[in-house]
Short mmCIF file of C-alpha atoms in Angstrom, two decimals:
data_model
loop_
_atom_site.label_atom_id
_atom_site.label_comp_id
_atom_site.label_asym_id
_atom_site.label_seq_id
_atom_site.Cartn_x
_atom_site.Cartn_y
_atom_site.Cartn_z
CA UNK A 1 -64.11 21.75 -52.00
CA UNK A 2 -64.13 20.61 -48.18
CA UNK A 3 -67.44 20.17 -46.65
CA UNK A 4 -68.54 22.85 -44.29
CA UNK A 5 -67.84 21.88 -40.41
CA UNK A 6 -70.50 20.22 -38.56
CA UNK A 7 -72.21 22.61 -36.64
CA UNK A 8 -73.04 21.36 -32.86
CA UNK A 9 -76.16 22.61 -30.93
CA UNK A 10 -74.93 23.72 -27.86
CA UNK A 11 -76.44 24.83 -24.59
CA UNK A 12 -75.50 26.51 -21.32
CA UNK A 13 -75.94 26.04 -17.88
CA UNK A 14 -75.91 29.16 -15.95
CA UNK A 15 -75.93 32.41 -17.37
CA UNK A 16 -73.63 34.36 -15.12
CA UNK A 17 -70.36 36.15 -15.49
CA UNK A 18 -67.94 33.52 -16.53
CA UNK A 19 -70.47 32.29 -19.08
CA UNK A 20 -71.10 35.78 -20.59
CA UNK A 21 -67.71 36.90 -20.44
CA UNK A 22 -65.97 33.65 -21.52
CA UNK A 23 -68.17 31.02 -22.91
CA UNK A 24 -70.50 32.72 -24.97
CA UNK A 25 -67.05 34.81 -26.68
CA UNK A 26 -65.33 31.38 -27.25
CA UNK A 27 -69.03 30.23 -28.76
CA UNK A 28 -69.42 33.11 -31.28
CA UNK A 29 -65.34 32.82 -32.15
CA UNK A 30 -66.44 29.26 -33.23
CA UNK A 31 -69.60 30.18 -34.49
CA UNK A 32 -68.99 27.52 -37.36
CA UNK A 33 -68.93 25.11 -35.37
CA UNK A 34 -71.25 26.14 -33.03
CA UNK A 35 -74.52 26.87 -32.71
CA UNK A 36 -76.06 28.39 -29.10
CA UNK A 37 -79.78 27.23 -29.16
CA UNK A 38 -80.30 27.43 -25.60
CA UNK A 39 -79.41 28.50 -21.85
CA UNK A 40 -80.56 27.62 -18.15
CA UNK A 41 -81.01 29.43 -14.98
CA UNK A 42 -83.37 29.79 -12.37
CA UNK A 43 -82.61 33.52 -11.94
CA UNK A 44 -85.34 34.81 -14.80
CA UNK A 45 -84.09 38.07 -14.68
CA UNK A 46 -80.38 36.98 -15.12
CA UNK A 47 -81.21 34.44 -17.91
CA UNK A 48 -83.48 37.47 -20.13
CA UNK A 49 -80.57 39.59 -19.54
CA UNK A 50 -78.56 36.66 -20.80
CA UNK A 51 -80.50 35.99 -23.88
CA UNK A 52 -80.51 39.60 -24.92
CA UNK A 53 -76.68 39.58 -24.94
CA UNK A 54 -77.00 36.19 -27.00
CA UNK A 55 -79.12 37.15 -29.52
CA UNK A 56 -82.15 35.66 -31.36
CA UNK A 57 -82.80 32.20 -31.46
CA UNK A 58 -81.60 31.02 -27.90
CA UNK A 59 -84.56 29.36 -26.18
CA UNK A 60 -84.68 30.06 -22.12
CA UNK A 61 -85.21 27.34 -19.60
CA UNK A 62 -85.77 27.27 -15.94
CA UNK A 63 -84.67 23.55 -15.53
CA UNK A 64 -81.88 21.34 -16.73
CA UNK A 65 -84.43 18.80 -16.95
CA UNK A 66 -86.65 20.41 -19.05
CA UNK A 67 -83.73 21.55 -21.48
CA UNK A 68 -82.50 18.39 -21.86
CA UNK A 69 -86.15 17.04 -22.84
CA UNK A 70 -86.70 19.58 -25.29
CA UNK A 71 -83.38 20.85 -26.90
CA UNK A 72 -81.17 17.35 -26.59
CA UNK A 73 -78.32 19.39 -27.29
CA UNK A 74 -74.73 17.82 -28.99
CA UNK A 75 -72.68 19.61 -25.77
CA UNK A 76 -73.63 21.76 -22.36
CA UNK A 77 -71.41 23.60 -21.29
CA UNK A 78 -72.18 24.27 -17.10
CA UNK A 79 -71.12 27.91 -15.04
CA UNK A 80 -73.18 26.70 -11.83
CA UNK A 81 -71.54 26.89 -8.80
CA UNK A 82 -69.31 23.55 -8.05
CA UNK A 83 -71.84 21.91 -5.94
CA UNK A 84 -73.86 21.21 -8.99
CA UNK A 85 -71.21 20.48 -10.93
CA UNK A 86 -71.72 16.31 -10.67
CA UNK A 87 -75.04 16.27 -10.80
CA UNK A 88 -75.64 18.08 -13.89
CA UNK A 89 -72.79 16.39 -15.69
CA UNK A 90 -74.04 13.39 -15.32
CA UNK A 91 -77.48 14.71 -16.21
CA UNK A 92 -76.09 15.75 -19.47
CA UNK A 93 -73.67 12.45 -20.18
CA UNK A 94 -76.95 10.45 -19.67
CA UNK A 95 -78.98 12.66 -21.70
CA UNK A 96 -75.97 11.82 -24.50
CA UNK A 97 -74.21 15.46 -24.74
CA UNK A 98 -70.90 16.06 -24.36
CA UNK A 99 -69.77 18.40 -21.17
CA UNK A 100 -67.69 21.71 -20.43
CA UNK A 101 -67.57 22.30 -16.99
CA UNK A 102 -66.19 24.67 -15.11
CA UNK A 103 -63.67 23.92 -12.27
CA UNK A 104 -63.88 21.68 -10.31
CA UNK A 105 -65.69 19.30 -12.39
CA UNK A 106 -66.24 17.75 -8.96
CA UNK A 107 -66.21 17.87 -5.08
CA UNK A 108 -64.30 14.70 -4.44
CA UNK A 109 -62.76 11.16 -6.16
CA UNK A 110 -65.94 9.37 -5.24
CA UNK A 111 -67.71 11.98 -7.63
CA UNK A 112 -65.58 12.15 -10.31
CA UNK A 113 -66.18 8.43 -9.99
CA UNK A 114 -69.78 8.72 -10.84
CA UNK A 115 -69.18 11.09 -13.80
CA UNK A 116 -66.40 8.37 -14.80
CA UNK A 117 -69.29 5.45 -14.66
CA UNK A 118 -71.69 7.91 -16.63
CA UNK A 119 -69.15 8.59 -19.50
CA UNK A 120 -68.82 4.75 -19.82
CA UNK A 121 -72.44 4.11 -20.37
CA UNK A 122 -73.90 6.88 -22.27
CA UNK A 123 -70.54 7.21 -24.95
CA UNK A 124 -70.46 10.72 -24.00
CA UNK A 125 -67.54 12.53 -22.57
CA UNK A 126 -67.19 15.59 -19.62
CA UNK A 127 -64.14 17.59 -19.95
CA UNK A 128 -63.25 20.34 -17.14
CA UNK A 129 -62.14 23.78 -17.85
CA UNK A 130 -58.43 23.97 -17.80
CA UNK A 131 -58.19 27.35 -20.09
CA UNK A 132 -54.64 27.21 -19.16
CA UNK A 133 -53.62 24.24 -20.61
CA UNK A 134 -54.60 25.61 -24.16
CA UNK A 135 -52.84 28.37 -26.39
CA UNK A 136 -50.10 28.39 -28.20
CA UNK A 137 -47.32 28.85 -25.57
CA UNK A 138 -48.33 26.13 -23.12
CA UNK A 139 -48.07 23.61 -26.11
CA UNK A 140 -44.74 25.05 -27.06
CA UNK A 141 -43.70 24.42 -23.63
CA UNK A 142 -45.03 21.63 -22.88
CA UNK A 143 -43.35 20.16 -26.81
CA UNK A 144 -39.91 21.08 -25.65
CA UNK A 145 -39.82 19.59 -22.30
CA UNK A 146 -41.14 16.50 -23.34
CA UNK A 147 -39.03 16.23 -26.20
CA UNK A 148 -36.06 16.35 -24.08
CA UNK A 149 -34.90 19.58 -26.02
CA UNK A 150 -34.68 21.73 -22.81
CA UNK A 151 -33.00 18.81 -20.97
CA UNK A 152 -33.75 16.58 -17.87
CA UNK A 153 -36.91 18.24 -15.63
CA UNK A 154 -35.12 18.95 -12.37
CA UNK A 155 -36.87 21.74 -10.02
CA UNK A 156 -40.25 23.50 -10.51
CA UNK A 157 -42.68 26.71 -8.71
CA UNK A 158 -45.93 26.99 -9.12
CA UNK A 159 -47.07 29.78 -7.84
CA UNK A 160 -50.82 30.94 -7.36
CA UNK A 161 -50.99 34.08 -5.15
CA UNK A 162 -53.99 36.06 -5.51
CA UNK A 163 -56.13 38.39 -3.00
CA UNK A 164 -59.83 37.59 -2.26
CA UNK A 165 -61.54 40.02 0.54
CA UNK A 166 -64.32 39.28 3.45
CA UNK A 167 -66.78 40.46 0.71
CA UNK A 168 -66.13 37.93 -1.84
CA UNK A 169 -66.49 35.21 0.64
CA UNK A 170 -69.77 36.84 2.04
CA UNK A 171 -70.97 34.92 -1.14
CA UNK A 172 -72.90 32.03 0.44
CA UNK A 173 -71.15 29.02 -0.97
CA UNK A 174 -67.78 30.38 -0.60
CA UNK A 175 -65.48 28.75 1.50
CA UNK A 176 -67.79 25.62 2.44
CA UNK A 177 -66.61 22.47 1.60
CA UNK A 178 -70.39 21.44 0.58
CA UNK A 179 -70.74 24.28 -1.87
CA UNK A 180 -66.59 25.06 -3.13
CA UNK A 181 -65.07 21.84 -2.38
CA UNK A 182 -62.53 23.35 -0.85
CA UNK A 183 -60.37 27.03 -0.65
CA UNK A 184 -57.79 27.99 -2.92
CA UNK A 185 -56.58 24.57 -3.47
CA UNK A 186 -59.63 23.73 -4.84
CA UNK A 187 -60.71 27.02 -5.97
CA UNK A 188 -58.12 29.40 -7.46
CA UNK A 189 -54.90 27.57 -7.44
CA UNK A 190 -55.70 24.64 -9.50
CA UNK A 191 -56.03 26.02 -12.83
CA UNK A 192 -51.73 26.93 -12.32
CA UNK A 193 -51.25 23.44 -11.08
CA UNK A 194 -53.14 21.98 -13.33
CA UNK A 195 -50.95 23.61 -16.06
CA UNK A 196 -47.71 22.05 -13.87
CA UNK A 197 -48.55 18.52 -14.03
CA UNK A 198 -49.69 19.19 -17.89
CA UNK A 199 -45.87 20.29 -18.34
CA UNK A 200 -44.26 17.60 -15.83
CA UNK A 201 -46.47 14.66 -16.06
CA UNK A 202 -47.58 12.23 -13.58
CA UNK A 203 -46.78 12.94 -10.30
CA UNK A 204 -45.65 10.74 -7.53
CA UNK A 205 -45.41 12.04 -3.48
CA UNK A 206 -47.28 14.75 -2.20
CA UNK A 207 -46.27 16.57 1.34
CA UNK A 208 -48.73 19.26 2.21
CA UNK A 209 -49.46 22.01 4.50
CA UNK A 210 -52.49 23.91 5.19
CA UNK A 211 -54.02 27.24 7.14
CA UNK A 212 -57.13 29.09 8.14
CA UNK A 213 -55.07 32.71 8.05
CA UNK A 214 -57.31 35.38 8.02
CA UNK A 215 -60.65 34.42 6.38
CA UNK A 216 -63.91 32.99 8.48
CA UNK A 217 -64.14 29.85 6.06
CA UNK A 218 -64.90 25.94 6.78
CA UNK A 219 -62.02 25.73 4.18
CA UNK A 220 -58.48 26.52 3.98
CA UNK A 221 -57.11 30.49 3.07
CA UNK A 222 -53.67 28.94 2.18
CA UNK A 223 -52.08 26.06 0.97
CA UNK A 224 -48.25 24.76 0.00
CA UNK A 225 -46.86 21.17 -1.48
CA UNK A 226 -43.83 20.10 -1.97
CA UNK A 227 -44.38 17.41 -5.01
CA UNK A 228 -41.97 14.87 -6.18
CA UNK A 229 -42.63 13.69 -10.17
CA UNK A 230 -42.33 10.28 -11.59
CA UNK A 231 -39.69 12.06 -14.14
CA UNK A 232 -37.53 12.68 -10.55
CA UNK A 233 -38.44 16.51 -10.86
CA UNK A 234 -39.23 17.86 -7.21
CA UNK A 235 -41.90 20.97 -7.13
CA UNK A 236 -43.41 23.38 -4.84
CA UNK A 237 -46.72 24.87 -4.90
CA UNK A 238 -48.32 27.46 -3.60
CA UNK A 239 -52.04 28.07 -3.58
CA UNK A 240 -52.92 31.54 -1.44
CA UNK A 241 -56.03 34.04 -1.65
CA UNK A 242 -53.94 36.34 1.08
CA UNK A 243 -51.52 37.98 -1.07
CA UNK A 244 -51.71 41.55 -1.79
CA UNK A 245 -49.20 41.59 -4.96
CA UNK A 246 -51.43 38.71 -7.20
CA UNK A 247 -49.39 36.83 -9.81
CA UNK A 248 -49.57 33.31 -11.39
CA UNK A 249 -46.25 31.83 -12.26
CA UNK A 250 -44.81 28.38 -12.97
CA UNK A 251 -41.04 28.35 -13.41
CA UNK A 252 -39.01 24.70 -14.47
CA UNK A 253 -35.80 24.27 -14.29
CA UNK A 254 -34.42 21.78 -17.06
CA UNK A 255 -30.90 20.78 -17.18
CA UNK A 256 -30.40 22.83 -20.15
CA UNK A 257 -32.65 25.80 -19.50
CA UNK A 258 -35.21 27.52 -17.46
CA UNK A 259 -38.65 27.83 -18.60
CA UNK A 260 -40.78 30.78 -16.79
CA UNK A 261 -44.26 32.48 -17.11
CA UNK A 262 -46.04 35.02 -15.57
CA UNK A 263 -49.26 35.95 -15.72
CA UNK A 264 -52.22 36.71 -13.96
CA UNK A 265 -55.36 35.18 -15.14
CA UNK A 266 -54.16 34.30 -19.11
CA UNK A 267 -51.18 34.15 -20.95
CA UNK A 268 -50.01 34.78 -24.81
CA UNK A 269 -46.67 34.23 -26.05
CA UNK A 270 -44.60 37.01 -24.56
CA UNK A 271 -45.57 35.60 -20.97
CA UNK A 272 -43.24 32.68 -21.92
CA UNK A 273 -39.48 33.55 -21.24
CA UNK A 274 -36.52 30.62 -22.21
CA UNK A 275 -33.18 31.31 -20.14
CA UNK A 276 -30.76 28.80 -21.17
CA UNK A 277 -27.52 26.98 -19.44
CA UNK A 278 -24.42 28.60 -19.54
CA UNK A 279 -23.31 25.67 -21.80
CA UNK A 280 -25.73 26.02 -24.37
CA UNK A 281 -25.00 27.54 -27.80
CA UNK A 282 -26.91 30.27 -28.78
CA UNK A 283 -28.15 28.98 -32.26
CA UNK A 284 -29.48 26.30 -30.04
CA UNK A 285 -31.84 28.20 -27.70
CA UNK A 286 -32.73 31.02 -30.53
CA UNK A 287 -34.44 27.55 -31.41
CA UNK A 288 -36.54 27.67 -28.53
CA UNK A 289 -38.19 31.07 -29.20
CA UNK A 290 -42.17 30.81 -28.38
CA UNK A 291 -44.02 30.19 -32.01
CA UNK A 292 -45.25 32.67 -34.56
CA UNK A 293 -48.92 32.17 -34.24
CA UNK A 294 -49.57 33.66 -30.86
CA UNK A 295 -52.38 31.97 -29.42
CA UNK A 296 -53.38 33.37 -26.05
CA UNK A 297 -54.81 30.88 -23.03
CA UNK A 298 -58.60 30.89 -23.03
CA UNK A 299 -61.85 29.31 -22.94
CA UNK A 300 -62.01 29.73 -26.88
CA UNK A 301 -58.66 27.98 -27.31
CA UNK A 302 -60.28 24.85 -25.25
CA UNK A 303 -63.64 25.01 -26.88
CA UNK A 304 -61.88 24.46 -30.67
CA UNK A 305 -59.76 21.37 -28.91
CA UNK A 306 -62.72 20.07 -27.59
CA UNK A 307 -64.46 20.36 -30.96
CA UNK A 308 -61.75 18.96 -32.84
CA UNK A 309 -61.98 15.88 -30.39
CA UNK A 310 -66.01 15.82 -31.45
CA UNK A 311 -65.55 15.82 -34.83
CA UNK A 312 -62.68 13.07 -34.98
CA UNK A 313 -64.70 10.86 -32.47
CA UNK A 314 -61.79 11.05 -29.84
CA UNK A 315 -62.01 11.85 -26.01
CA UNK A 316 -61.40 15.08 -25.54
CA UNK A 317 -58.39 16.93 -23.65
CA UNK A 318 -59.16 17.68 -20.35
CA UNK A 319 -61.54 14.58 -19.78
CA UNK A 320 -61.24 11.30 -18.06
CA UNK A 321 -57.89 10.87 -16.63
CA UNK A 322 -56.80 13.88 -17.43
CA UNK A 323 -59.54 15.58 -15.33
CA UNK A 324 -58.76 12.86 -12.75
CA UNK A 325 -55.17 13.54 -11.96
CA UNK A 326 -55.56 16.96 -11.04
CA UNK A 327 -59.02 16.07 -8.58
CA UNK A 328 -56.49 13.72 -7.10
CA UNK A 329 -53.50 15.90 -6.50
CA UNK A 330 -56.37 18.10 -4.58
CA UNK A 331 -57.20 15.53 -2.59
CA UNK A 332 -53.65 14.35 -1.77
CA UNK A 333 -52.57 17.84 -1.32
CA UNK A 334 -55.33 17.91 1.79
CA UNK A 335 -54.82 14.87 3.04
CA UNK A 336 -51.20 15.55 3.70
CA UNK A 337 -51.72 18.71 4.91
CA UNK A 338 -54.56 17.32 7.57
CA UNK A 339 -52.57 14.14 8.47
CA UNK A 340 -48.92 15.50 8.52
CA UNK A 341 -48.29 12.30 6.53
CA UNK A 342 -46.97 11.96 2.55
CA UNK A 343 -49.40 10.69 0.08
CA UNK A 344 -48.47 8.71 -2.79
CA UNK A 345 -49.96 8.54 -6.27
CA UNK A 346 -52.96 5.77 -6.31
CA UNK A 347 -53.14 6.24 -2.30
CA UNK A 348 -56.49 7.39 -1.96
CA UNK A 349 -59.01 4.66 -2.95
CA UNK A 350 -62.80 4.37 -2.26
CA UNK A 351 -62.95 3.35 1.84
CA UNK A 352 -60.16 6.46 2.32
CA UNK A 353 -61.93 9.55 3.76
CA UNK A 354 -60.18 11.83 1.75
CA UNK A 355 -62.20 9.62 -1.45
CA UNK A 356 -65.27 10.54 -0.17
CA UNK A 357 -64.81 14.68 0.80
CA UNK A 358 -61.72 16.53 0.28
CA UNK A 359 -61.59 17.09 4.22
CA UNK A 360 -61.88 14.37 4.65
CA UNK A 361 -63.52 13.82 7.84
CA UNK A 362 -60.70 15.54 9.87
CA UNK A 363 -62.18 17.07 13.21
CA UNK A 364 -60.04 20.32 12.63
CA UNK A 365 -61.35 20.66 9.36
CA UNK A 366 -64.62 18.90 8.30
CA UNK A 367 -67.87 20.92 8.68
CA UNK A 368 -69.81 21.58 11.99
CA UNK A 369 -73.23 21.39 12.18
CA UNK A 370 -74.99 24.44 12.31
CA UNK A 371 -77.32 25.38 14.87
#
């Protein structure tokens, strides 16, 4: 007989809706694996109410600090809002847990760099929540275009067009760059472009646009890209919180087929459509159909990866340069669309503006003071 699995003692930061609704369901589906011991938030009310829904034997903190001191759990996963994203990572990495964050991980290259010097001492890795990486019909996808089976990458959409009203941004650290990072580049369209680049690969030019549309934000209500891949692939992306017909769609074109899903906030299986070439023979695309097990996108799907990674002693998807790429599209994405120029792959180094804040210091854009 196999030994049972290693059970890891986990805790939460932030006891909100995205950790009630989708961490703490991916924790119980790997309840094997692991174990909830405790949860952090300075709203008392919010973290009782938490703990209730939990269930016995999940301690309550008011600190970070003081759960780390007292719990020194294997992995934390963090719901704050992004601008404590960094400095609770790193408070965990240094503490020696592992990290699930929620997007971003970060506000900027110059704090991802800081996360990136913590992993390296402590041993400990930080992974950011990509849900839609994960599933069974992203890693078909993703299988079959790099395998060459669907042909030669050639033209891509990425499409993130939701609707967000003046009430959700009446939420204090909405649409500040000191509190989101950033609008719907930073906030709501990355997950779909995150999931393009997992499909495509490294990317290579960047040529941006960006507007203030309709909403009373520091940050942008709209952005587009057009992207050029290493693999030659050109791309356009569109990240907009104006759109009263939401979707989330990605569409490649492959020299022997077009891949397509749609979707609003998850996919399973029959999201996934194959169209191929006129020239291809049918037994050869019936080939293509998505896989039996039908996995759907998630925050449980990414939890089991990032256990799997634990147990084998590996970095874990969605960590270190992984993570990095995608921060650094962001921040090419904004500083094309504030400069009017292209940005290259590598570009933005410490020393650029755009390292140190994703407005990077543009007068149209950065943040005023406030009287």
């Amino acid at each position: 007989m196999s030994p049972p699995p290693v059970r890891r003692r986990v805790a939460v930061v932030g006891t909100g809706a995205i950790v009630a609704g989708s961490h703490l369901t991916a924790l119980q589906a790997h309840a094997d694996r692991a174990e909830l011991v405790a949860a952090v938030d300075v709203d008392e009310g919010r973290l009782a109410a938490f703990r209730a829904l939990a269930g016995d034997g999940v301690a309550g903190y008011p600190s970070m600090a003081a759960m780390l001191d007292a719990v020194r759990p294997d992995l934390v996963l963090i719901g704050t809002p992004p601008s404590l994203h960094r400095e609770q990572t790193v408070a965990a990495l240094k503490a020696g847990a592992w990290v699930l964050c929620e997007k971003p991980l970060c506000l900027s290259l110059a704090e991802y760099d800081e996360i990136a010097a913590a992993e390296d001492a402590s041993g400990a890795y930080a992974s950011v929540v990509f849900q839609h990486r994960y599933g069974s019909g992203a890693a078909h996808a993703r299988e079959l275009i790099a395998s060459g089976e669907l042909g030669a990458p050639l033209v891509a959409h990425c499409q993130t067009t939701w609707h967000r009203d003046a009430a959700y941004y009446s939420v204090p650290w909405r649409g500040r760059w000191a509190t989101e990072g950033g609008g719907p580049t930073m906030g709501h369209g990355i997950h779909q472009y995150d999931l393009l680049l997992h499909l495509l690969g490294e990317w290579e030019e960047v040529r941006g646009m960006a507007a203030r549309l309709v909403h009373d934000t520091e940050s942008e209500d709209v952005s587009t890209a057009l992207v050029r891949f290493r693999n030659g692939a050109l791309a356009t992306v569109v990240n907009s919180v104006l759109s009263p017909d939401e979707t989330s769609r990605i569409r490649v074109d492959c020299a022997d087929a077009t891949v397509e899903l749609t979707h609003l906030y998850g996919h399973r299986n029959d999201d996934w459509t194959y169209t191929p070439a006129r020239h291809v023979a049918p037994e050869r695309a019936a080939a293509w159909r998505t896989p039996a097990a039908d996995v759907p996108s998630s925050h449980t799907a990414q939890l089991g990866a990032l256990l799997d990674a634990y147990d084998s002693g590996v970095r874990p998807p969605g960590s270190g340069p992984d993570a990095r790429a995608t921060l650094e599209f962001a921040a090419a994405l904004y500083k094309s669309a504030f400069t009017g120029c292209p940005v290259r792959a590598g570009e933005i180094r410490p020393g650029d503006p755009f390292h140190a804040a994703m407005h990077g210091g543009h007068p149209d854009w950065a943040p005023k003071e406030r009287v």
